[in-house]
Coordinates of C-alpha atoms in Angstrom, one line a residue:
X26 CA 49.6 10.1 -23.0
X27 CA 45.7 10.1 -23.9
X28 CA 45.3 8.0 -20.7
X29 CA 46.6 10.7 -18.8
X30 CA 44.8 13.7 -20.6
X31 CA 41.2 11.9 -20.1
X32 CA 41.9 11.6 -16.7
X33 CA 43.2 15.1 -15.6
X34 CA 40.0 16.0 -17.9
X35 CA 37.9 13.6 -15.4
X36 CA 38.9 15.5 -12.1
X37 CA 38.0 19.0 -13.7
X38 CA 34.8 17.9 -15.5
X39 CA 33.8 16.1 -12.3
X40 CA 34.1 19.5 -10.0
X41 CA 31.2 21.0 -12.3
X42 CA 28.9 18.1 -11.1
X43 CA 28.5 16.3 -14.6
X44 CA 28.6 12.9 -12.7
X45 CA 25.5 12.0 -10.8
X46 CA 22.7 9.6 -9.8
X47 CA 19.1 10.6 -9.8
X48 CA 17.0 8.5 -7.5
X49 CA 14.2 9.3 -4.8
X50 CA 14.8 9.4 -1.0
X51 CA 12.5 6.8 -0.9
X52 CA 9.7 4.9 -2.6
X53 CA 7.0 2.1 -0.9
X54 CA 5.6 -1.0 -2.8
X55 CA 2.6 -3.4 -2.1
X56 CA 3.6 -6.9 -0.5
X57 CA 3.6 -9.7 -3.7
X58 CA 3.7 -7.0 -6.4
X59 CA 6.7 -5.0 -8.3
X60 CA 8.3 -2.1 -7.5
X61 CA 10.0 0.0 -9.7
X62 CA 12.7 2.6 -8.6
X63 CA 13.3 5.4 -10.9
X64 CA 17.0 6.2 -11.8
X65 CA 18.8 8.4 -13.5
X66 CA 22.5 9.3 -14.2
X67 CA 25.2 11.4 -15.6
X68 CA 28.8 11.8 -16.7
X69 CA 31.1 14.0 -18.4
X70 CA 30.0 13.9 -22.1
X71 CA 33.0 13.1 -23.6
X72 CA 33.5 10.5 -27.1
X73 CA 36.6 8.8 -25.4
X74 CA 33.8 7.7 -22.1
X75 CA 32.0 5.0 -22.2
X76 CA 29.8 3.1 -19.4
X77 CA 30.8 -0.2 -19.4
X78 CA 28.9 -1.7 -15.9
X79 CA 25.8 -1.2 -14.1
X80 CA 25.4 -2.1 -10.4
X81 CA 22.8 -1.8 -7.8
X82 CA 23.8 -2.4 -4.1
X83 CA 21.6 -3.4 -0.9
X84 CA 23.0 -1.5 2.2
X85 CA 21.7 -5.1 3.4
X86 CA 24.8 -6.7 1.9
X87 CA 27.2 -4.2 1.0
X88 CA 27.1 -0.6 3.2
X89 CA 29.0 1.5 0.9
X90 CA 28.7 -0.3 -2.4
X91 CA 32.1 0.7 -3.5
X92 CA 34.3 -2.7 -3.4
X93 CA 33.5 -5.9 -5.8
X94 CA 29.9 -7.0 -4.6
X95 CA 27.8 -8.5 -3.6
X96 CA 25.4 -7.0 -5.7
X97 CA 21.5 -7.3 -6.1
X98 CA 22.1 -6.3 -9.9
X99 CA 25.1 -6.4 -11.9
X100 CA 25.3 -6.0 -15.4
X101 CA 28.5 -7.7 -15.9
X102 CA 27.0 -11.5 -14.3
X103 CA 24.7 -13.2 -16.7
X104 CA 23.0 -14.9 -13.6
X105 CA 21.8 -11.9 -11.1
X106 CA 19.2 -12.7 -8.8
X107 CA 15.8 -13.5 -10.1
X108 CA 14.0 -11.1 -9.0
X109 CA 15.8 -8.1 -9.7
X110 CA 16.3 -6.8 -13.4
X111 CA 17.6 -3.7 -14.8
X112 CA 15.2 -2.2 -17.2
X113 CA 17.5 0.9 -18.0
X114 CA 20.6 1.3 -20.7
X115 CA 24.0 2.1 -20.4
X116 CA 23.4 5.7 -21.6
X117 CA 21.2 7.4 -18.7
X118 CA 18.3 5.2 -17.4
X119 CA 19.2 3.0 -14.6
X120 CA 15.8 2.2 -13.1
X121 CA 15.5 -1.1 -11.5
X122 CA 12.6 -3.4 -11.2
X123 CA 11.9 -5.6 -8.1
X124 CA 9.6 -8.5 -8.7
X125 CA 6.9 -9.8 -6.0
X126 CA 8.5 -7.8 -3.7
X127 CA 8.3 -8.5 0.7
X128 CA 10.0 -7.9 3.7
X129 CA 13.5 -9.0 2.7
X130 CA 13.4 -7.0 0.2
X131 CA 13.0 -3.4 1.9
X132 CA 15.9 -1.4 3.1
X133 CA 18.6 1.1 1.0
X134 CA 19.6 0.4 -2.1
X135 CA 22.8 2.5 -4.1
X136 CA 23.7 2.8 -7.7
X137 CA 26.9 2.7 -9.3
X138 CA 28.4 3.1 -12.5
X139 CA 31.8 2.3 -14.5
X140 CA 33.0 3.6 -17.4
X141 CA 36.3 2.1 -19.7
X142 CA 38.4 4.8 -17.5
X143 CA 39.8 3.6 -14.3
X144 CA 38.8 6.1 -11.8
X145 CA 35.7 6.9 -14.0
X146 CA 33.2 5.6 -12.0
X147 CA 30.4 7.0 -9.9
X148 CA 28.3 5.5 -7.0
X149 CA 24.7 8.1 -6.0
X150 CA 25.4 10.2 -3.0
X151 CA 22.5 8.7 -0.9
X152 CA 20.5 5.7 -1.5
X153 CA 16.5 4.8 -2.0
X154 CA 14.9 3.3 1.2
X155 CA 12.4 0.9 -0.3
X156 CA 9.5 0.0 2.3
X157 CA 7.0 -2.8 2.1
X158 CA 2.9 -2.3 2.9
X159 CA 0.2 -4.6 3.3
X160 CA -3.2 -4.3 1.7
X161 CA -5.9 -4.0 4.2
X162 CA -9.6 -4.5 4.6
X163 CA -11.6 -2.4 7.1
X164 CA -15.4 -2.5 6.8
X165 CA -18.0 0.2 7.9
X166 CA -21.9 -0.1 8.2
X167 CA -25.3 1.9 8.4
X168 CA -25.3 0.2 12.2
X169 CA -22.2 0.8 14.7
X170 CA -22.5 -2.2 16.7
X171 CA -24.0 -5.7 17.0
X172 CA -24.6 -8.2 14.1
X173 CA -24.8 -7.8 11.0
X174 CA -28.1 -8.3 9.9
X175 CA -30.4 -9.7 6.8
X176 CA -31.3 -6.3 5.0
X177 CA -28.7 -4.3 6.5
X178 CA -25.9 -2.1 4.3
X179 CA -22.3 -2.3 4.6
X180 CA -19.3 -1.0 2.6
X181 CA -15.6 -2.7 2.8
X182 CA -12.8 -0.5 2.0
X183 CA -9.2 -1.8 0.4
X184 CA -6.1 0.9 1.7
X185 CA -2.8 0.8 1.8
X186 CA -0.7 3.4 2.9
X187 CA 1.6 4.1 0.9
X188 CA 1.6 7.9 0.0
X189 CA 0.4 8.5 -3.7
X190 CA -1.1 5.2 -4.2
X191 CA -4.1 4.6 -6.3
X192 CA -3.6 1.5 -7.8
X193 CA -6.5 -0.7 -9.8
X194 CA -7.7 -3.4 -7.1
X195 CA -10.0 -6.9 -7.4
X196 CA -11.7 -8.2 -4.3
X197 CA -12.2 -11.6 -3.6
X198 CA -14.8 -13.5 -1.8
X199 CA -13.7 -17.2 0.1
X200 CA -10.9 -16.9 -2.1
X201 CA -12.4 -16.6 -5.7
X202 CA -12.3 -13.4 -7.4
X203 CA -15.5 -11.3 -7.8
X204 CA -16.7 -9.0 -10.0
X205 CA -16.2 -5.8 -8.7
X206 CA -13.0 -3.8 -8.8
X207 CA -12.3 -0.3 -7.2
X208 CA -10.9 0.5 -3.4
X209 CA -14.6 -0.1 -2.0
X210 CA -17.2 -2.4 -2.3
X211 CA -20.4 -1.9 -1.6
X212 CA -23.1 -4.6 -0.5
X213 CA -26.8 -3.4 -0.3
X214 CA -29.4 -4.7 1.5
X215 CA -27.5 -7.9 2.5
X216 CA -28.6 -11.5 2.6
X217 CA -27.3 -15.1 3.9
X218 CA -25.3 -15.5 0.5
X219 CA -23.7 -12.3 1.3
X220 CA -21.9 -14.2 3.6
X221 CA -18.2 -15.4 3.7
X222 CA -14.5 -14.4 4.1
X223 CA -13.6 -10.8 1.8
X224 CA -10.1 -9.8 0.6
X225 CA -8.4 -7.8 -1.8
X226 CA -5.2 -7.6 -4.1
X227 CA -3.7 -5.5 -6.6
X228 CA -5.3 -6.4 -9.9
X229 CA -3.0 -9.1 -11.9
X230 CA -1.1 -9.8 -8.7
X231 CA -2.8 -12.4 -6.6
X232 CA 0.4 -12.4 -4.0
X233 CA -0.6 -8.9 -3.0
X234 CA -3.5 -10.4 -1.3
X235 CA -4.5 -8.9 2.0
X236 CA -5.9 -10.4 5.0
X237 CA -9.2 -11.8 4.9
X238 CA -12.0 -10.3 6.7
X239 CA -15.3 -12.6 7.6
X240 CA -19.0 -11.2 7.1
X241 CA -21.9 -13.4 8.7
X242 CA -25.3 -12.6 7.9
X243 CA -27.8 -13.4 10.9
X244 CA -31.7 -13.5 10.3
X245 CA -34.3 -14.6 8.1
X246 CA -34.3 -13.7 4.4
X247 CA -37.5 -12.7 3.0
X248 CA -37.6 -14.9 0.3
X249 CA -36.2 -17.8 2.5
X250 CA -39.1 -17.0 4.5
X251 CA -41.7 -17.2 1.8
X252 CA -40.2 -20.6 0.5
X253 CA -40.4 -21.4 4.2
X254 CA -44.1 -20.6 4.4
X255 CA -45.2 -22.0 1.3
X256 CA -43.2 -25.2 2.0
X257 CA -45.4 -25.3 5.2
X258 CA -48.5 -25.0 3.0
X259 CA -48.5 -27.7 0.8
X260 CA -47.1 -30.1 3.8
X261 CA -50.7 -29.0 5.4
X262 CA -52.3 -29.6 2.2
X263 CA -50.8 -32.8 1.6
X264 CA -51.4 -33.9 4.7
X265 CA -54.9 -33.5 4.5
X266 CA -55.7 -34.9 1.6
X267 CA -53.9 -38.1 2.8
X268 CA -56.0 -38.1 5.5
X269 CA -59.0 -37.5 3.6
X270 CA -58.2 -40.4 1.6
X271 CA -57.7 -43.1 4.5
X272 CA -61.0 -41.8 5.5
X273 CA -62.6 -42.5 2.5
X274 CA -61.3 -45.5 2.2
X275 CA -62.2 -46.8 5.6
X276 CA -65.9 -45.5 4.7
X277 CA -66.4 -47.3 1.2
X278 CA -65.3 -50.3 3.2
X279 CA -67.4 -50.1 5.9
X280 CA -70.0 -49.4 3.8
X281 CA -69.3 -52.7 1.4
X282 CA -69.1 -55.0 4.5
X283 CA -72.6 -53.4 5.6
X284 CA -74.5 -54.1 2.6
X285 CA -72.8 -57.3 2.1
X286 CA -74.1 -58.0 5.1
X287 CA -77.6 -56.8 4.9
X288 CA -77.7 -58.8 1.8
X289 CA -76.7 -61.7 3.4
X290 CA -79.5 -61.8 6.0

């Protein structure tokens, strides 16, 4: 008799909207990091209801996510896949967090609830399209064409466009991470060491790398060219000197034969 009082209770409370998912239309994560989609939802308050099961459903695998599975997330399976996991309760929070996130994982994804009641159970009225972006590199400098040159001043310039994005970034240079952080970096007055292949990642997620983008530095470096010149110098010097010394050589022993043989006769 209960039974059937909760449930005629169900159908009225559920005409004043007290069940219900809150999740965005859409939301857009960086390739190799994680994505968290918001979630919130509702139900009749009533003692006798209780949630007992949490499911989240890829339009990929399941279009209406209103049978038995599959599921990306399930809160009944001890074993979901790895890189989903709920980080919500059974109360009102159902976010869910996708780990190093990439093209297989974009598309729609739906949540559904149960509760203890048989027909108390509620899937969201549209689903969150998830979308995957790239970081990329694009580089701008004081000159508009030609080579880049010793002494010359460049910027590179980490986007990705998602809408609303501002996240912390670390560049890398031949595949090492550098020192500077922040969507652009700045090089001043460049030189030959300048030189090498630039990229850029979400900080504390090396798989969000982007695509590298190579810097060569033509020219001379000033201080290469002083080395150069002074290197030059001392070879003169030293060359001279050698010289000087075969000659004085060759002279003392000229000179020793001569008197030896003055002496002589």
């Amino acid at each position: 008799m209960l039974q059937i009082i909760l449930l005629l209770l169900l159908d009225v409370l559920s005409t004043d909207s007290e069940w219900n998912v809150q999740i965005p239309y859409s939301i857009c994560g960086v390739r190799g990091s994680n994505v968290s989609i918001p979630c919130n939802f509702t139900y009749p308050n009533n003692q006798q209801l209780q949630v007992t099961q949490m499911l989240w459903c890829s339009k990929k695998q399941h279009e209406k996510c209103d049978t038995d599975g599959p599921y990306v997330y399930n809160s009944a399976y001890i074993h979901n896949q790895s890189n989903y996991k709920y980080i919500g309760n059974n109360i009102s929070n159902c976010c869910l967090m996708i780990s190093d996130i990439n093209s297989i994982n974009s598309g729609e994804y739906l949540f559904r609830f149960k509760t203890n009641l048989e027909s108390g159970l509620f899937t969201s009225n549209h689903g969150v399209d998830v979308t995957i972006k790239d970081l990329n590199v694009s580089m701008s400098r004081s000159r508009d064409n030609g080579s880049i040159t010793v002494g010359e001043s460049l910027n590179l310039t980490c986007t990705v466009s998602c809408p609303g994005h501002s996240p912390e970034l670390q560049w890398f240079k031949d595949n090492e991470p550098t020192k500077n952080s922040g969507p652009i970096l700045t090089l001043k007055s460049v030189n030959h060491k300048d030189s090498g292949n630039y990229s850029c990642a979400l900080k504390n997620f090396k798989s969000s790398e982007s695509e590298q983008i190579s810097l060569y530095v033509e020219g001379t470096d000033s201080v290469s060219s002083d080395i150069s010149g002074s290197t030059t110098y001392f070879w003169v010097i030293g060359v001279c000197c050698l010289i000087s010394i075969i000659l004085t050589v060759v002279a003392v022993t000229l000179i020793s034969r001569w008197v030896h043989t003055f002496q002589f006769c």
